[in-house]
PDB file of C-alpha atoms in Angstrom:
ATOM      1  CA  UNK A   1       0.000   0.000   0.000  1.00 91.00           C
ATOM      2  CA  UNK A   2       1.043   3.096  -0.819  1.00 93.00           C
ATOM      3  CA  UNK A   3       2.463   5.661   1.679  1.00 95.00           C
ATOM      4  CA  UNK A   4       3.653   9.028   2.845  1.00 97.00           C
ATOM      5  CA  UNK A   5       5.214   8.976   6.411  1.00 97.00           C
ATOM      6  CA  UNK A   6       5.972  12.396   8.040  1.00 98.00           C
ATOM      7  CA  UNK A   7       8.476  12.775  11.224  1.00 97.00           C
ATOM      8  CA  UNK A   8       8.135  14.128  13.996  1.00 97.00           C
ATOM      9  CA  UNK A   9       4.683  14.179  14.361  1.00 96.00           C
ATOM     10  CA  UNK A  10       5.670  18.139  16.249  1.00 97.00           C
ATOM     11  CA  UNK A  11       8.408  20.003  17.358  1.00 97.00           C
ATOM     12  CA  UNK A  12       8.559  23.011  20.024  1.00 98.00           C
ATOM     13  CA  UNK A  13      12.219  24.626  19.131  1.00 97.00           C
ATOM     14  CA  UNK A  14      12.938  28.339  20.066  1.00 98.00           C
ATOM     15  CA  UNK A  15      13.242  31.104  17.934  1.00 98.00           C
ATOM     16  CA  UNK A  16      16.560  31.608  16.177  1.00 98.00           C
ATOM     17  CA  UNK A  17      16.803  27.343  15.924  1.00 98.00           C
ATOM     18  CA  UNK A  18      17.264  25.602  12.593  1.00 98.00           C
ATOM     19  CA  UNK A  19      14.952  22.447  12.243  1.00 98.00           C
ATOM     20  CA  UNK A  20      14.846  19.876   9.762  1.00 98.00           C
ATOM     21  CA  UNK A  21      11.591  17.690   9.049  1.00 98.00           C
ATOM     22  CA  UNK A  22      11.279  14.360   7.533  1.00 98.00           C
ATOM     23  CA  UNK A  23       9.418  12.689   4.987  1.00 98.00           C
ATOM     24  CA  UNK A  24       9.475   9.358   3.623  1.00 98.00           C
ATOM     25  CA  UNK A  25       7.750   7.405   0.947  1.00 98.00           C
ATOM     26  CA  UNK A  26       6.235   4.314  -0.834  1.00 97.00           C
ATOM     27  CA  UNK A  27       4.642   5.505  -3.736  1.00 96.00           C
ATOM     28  CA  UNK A  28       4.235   3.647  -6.601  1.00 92.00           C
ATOM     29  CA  UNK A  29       4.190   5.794  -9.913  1.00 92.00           C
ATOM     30  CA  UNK A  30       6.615   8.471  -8.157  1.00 94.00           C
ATOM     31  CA  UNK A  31       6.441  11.525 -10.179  1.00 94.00           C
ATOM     32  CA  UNK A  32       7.722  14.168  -8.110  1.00 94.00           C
ATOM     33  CA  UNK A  33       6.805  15.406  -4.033  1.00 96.00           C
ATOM     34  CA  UNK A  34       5.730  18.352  -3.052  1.00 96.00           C
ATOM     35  CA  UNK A  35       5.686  20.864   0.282  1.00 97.00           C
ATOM     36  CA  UNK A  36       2.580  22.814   2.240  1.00 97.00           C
ATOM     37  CA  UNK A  37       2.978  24.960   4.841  1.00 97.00           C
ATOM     38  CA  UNK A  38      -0.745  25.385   6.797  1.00 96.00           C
ATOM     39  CA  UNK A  39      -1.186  27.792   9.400  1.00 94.00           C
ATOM     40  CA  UNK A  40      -4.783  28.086   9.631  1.00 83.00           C
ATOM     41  CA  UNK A  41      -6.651  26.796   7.194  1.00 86.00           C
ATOM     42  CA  UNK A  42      -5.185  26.995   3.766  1.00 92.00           C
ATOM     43  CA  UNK A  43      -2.046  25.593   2.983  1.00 94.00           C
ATOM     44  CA  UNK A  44       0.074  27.143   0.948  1.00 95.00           C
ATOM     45  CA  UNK A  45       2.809  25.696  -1.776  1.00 95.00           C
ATOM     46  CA  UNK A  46       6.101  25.507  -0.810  1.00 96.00           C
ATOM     47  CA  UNK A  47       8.065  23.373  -2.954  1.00 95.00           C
ATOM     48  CA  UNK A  48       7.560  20.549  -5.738  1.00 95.00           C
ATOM     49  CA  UNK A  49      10.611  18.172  -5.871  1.00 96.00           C
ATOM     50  CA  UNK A  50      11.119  16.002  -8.871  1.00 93.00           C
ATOM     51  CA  UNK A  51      14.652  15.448  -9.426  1.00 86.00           C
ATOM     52  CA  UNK A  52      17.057  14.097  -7.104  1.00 88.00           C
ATOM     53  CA  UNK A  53      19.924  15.895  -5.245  1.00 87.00           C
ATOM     54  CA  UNK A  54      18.962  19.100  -6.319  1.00 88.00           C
ATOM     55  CA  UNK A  55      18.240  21.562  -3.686  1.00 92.00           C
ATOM     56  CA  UNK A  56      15.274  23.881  -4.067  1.00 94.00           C
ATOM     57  CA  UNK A  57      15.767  27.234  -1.923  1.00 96.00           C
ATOM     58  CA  UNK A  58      13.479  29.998  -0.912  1.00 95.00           C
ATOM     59  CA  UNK A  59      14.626  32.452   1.806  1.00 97.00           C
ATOM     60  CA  UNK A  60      14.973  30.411   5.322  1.00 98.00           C
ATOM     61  CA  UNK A  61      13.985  27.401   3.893  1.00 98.00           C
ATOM     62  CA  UNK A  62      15.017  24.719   2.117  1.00 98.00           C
ATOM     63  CA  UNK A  63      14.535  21.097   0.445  1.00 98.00           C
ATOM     64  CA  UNK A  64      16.445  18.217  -1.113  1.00 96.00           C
ATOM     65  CA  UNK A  65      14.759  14.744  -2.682  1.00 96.00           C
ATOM     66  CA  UNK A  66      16.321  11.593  -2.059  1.00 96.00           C
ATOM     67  CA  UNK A  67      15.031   9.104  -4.749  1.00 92.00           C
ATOM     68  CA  UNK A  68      17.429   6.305  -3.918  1.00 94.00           C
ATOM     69  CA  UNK A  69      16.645   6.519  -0.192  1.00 94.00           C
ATOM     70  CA  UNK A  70      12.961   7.461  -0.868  1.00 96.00           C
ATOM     71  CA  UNK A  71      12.576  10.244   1.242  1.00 96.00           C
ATOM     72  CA  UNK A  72      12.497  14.479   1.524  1.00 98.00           C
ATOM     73  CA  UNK A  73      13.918  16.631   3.955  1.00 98.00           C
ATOM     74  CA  UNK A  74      12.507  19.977   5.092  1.00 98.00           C
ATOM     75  CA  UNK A  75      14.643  22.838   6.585  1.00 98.00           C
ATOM     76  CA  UNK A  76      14.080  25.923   7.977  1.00 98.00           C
ATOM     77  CA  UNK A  77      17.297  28.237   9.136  1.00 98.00           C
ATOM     78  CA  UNK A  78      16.683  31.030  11.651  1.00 98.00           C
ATOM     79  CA  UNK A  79      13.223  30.081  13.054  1.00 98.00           C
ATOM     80  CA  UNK A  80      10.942  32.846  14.031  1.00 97.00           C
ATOM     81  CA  UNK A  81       7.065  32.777  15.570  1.00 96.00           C
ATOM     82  CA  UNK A  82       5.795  32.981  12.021  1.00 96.00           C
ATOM     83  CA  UNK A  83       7.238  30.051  11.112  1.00 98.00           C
ATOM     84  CA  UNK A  84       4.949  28.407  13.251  1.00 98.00           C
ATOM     85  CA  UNK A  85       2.520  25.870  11.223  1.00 97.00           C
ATOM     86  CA  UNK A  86       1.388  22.618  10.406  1.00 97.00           C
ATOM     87  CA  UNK A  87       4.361  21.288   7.713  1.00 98.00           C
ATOM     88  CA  UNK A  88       2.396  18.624   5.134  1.00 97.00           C
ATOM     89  CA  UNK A  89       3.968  16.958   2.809  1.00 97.00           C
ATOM     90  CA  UNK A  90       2.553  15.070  -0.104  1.00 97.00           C
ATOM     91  CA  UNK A  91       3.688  12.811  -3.169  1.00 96.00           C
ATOM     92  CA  UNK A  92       1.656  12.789  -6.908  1.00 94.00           C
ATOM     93  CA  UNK A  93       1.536   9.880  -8.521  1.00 93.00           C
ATOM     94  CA  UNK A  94      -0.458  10.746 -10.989  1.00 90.00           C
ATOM     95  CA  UNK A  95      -2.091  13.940 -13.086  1.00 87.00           C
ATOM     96  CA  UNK A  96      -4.345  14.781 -10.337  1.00 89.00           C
ATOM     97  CA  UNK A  97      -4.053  12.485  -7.176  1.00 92.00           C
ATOM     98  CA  UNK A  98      -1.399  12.484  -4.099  1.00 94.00           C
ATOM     99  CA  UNK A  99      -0.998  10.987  -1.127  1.00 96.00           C
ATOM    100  CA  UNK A 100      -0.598  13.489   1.910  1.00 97.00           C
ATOM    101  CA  UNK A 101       1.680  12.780   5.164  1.00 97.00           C
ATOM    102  CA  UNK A 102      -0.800  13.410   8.188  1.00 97.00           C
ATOM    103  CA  UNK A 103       1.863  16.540   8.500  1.00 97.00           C
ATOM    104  CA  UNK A 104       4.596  17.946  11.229  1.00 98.00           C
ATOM    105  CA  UNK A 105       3.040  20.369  13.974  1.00 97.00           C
ATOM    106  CA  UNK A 106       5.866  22.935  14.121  1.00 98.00           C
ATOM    107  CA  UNK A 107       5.815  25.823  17.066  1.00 98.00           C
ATOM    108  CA  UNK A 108       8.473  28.292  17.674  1.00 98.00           C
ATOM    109  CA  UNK A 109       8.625  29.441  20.938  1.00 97.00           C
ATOM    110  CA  UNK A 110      10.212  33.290  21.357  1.00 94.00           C
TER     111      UNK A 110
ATOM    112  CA  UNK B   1      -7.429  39.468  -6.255  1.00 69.00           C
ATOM    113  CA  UNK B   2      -7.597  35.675  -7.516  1.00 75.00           C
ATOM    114  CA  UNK B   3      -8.825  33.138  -5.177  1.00 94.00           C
ATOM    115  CA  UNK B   4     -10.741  30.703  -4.350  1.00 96.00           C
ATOM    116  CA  UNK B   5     -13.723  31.213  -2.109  1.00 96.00           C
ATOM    117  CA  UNK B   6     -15.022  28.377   0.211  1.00 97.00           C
ATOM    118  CA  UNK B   7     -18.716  29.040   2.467  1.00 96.00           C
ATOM    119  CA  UNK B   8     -19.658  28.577   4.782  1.00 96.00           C
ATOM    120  CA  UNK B   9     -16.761  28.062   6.977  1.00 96.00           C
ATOM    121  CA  UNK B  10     -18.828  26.465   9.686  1.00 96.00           C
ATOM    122  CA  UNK B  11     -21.725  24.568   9.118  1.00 94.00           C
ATOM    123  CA  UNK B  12     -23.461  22.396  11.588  1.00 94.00           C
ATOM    124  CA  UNK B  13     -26.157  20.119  10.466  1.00 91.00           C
ATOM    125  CA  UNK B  14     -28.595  17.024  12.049  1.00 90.00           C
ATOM    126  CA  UNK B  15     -27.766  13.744  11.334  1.00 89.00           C
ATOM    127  CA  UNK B  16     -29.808  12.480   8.169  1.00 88.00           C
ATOM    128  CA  UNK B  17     -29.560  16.410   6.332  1.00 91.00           C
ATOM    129  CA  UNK B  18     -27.821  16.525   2.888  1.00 94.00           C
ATOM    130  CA  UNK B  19     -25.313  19.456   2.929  1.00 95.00           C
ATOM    131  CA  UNK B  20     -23.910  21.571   0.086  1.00 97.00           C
ATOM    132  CA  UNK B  21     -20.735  23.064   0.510  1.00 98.00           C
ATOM    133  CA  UNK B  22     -19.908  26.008  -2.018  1.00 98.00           C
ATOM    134  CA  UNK B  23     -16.397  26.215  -3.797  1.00 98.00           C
ATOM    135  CA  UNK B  24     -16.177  29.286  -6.049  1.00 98.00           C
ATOM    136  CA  UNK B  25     -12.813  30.232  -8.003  1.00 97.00           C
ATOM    137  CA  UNK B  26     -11.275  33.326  -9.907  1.00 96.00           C
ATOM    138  CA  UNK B  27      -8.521  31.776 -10.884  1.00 95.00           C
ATOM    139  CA  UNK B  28      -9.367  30.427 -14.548  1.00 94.00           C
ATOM    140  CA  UNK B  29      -7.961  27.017 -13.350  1.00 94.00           C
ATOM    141  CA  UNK B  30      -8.992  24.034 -15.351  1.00 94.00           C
ATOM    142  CA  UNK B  31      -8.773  21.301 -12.674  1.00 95.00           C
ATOM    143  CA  UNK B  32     -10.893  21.596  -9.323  1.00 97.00           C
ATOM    144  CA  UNK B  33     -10.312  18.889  -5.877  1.00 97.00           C
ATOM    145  CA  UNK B  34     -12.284  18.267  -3.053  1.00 98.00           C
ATOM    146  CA  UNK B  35     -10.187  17.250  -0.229  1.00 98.00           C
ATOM    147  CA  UNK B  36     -11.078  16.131   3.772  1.00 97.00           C
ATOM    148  CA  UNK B  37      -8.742  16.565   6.438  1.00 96.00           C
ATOM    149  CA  UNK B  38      -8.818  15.166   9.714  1.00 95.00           C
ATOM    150  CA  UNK B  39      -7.135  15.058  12.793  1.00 91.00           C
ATOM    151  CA  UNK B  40      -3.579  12.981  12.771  1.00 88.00           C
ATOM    152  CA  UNK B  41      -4.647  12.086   8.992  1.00 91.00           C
ATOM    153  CA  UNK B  42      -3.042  13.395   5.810  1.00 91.00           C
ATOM    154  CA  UNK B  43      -5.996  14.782   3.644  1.00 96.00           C
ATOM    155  CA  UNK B  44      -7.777  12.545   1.306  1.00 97.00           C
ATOM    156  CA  UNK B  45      -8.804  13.120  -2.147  1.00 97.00           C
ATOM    157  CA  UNK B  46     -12.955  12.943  -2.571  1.00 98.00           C
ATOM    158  CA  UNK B  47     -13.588  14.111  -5.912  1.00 98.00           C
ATOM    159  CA  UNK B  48     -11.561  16.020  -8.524  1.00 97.00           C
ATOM    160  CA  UNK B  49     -12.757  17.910 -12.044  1.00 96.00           C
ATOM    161  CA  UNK B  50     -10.684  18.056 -14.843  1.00 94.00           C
ATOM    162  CA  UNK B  51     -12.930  20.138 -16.788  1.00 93.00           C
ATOM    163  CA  UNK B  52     -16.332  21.445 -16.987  1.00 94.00           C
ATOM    164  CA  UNK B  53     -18.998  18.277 -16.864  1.00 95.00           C
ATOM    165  CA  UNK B  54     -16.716  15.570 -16.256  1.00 96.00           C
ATOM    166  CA  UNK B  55     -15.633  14.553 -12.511  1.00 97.00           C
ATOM    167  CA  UNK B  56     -13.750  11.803 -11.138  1.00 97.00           C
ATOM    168  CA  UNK B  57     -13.802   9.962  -7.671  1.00 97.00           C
ATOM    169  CA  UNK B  58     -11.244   9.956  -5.438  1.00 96.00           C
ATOM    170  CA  UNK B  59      -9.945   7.597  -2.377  1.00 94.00           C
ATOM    171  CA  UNK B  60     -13.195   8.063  -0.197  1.00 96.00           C
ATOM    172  CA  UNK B  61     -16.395   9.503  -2.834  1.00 97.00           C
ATOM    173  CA  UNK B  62     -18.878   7.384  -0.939  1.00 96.00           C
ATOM    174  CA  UNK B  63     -21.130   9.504   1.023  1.00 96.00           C
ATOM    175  CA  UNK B  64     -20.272  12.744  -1.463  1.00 97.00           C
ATOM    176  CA  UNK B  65     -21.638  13.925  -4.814  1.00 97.00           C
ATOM    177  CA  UNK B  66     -20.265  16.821  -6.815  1.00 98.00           C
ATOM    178  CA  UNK B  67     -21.196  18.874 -10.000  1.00 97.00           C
ATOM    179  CA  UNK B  68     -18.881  20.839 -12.293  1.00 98.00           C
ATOM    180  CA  UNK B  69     -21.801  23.101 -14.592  1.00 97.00           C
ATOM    181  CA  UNK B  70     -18.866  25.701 -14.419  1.00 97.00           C
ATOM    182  CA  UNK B  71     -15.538  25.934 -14.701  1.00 96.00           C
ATOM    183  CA  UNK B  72     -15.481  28.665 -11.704  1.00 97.00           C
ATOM    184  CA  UNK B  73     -17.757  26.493  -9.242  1.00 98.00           C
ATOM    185  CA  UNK B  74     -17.234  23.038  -7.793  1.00 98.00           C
ATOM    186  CA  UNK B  75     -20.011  21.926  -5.388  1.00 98.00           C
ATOM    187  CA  UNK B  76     -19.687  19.442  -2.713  1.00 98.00           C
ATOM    188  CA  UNK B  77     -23.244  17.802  -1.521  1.00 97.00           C
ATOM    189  CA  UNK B  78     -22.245  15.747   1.903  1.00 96.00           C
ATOM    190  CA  UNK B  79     -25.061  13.234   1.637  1.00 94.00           C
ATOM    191  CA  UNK B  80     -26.903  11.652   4.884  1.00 89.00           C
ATOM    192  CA  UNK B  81     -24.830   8.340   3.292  1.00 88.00           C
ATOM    193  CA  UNK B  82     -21.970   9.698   4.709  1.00 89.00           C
ATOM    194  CA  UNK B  83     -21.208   7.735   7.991  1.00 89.00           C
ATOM    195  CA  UNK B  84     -19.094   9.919   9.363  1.00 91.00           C
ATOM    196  CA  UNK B  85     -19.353  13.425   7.673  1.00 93.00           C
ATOM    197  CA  UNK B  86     -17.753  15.884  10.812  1.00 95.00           C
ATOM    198  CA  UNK B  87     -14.389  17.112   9.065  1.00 96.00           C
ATOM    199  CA  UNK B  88     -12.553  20.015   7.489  1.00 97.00           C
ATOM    200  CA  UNK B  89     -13.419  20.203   3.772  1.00 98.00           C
ATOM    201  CA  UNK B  90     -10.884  22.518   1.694  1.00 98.00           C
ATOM    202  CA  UNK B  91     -11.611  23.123  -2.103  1.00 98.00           C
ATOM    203  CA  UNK B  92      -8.328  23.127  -4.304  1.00 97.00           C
ATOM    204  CA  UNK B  93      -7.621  24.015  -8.111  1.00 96.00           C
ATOM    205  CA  UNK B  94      -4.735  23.830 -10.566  1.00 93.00           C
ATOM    206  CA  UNK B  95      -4.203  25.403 -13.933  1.00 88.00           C
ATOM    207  CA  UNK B  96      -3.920  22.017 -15.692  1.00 75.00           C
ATOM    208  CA  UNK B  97      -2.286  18.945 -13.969  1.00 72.00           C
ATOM    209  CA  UNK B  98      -0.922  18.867 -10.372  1.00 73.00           C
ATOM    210  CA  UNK B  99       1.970  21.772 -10.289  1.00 76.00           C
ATOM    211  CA  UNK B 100       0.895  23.610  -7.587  1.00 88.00           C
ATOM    212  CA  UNK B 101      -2.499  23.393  -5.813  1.00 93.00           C
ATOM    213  CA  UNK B 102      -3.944  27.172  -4.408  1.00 94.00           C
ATOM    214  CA  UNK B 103      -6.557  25.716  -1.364  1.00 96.00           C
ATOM    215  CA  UNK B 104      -9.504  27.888  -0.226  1.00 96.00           C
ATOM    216  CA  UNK B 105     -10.094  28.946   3.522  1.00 96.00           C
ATOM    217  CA  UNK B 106     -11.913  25.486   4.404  1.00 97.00           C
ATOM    218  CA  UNK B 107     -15.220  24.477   5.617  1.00 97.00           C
ATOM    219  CA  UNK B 108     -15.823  23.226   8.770  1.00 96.00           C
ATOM    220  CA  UNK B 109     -18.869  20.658   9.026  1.00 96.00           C
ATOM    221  CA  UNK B 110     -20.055  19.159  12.335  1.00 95.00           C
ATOM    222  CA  UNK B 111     -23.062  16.823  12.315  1.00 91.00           C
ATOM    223  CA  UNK B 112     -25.013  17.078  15.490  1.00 87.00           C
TER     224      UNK B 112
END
C-alpha cells in the first residue's frame, strides 16, 4: 500500500533554531513530491521536488529529494514565531491524485 | 485578487440532512479537488474535475456527490450516506495537472 510517512509528528524549538523535518515514501508511480505549509486553514505551496539531489531554496527554507533513499527533507534556518505551522507533505503519482503525510506540527517558541 | 472562495466556513447540520458546501474560483484554473482533512490524517482526495462536466472519484467519494456546470464552481453535496461526515473540507484548483495546488479557507462541518 502506498504511503507518505511524516516525522516528527511536532516540534517546540525556540526562535533563532534551525529544524529539519522528515518525509518518507512508498509511492508507486513516483512523479515528483511536493511541500505545504498550513497555518490556519489553507495551505500554501512551498516546494515541488522532482529530481534528485537538487536543492530547491526559498529564503529560510530549504529542500532536497532523495530518490534512492525514498525520502524528503525539510529545513528551515533562523526560526521565528511565524514560522509556526502545520508542515504537510505530499507525493503525486499521478495527473491529479497524491498521497498526503498526516503533517509535522511545528511551534516556535520566542 | 484571484482566489478561491469556500462558504460557509462552519456549518453544523442534524444527522440524516444533505449538505452543500460552495467552492467558487477566480482563478481560470482548469482542474478543481475536493479534499477532507482530519485530525492525525493526511488529507484525502474525494472528488476532482478536470474540466467542466466531467468529474472523477477519489480515495473516499462514498457519502459525497459533486457537479462541475462551471468551470469557476465546484459543489460538494455531503449526503446523509456519509457515515461519518464531521471534518474540514478545503476546495483546491490547478491550472492544468498537479503543479501547484492554491486551497480555499476550508469548511468546517459538524453533524449534530
Amino acid at each position: 500500500e502506498d504511503k507518505v510517512v511524516q516525522s516528527p509528528l511536532s516540534l517546540v524549538v525556540h526562535e533563532g533554531d534551525t529544524v529539519t523535518l522528515n518525509c518518507s515514501y512508498e509511492v508507486t508511480n513516483f512523479r515528483s513530491l511536493l511541500w505545504y505549509k498550513q497555518e490556519k486553514k489553507a495551505p500554501t505551496f512551498l516546494f515541488m521536488l522532482t529530481s534528485s539531489g537538487i536543492e530547491k531554496k526559498s529564503g529560510r527554507l530549504s529542500s532536497i529529494l532523495d530518490k534512492k533513499e525514498l525520502f524528503s527533507i525539510l529545513n528551515i534556518t533562523a526560526t521565528q514565531t511565524g514560522d509556526s505551522a502545520v508542515y504537510l507533505c505530499a507525493v503525486l503519482y499521478s495527473n491529479y491524485q497524491l498521497i498526503w503525510g498526516a503533517g509535522t506540527k511545528l511551534i516556535i517558541k520566542p | 485578487d484571484g482566489g478561491i472562495t469556500q462558504s460557509p466556513k462552519y456549518l453544523f447540520r442534524k444527522e440524516g440532512q444533505n449538505v452543500t458546501l460552495s467552492c467558487e474560483q477566480n482563478l481560470n484554473h482548469d482542474a478543481m479537488y475536493w479534499y477532507r482533512q482530519d485530525p492525525g490524517q493526511g488529507l484525502r482526495l474525494i472528488y476532482y474535475s478536470q474540466i467542466v462536466n466531467d468529474f472523477q472519484k477519489g480515495d473516499i467519494a462514498e457519502g459525497y456527490s459533486v457537479s462541475r456546470e462551471k468551470k469557476e464552481s465546484f459543489p460538494l453535496t455531503v449526503t446523509s450516506a456519509q457515515k461519518n461526515p464531521t471534518a474540514f473540507y478545503l476546495c483546491a484548483s490547478s491550472i492544468y495537472r498537479i503543479g501547484e495546488l492554491f486551497f480555499g479557507e476550508g469548511s468546517r462541518l459538524t453533524v449534530l
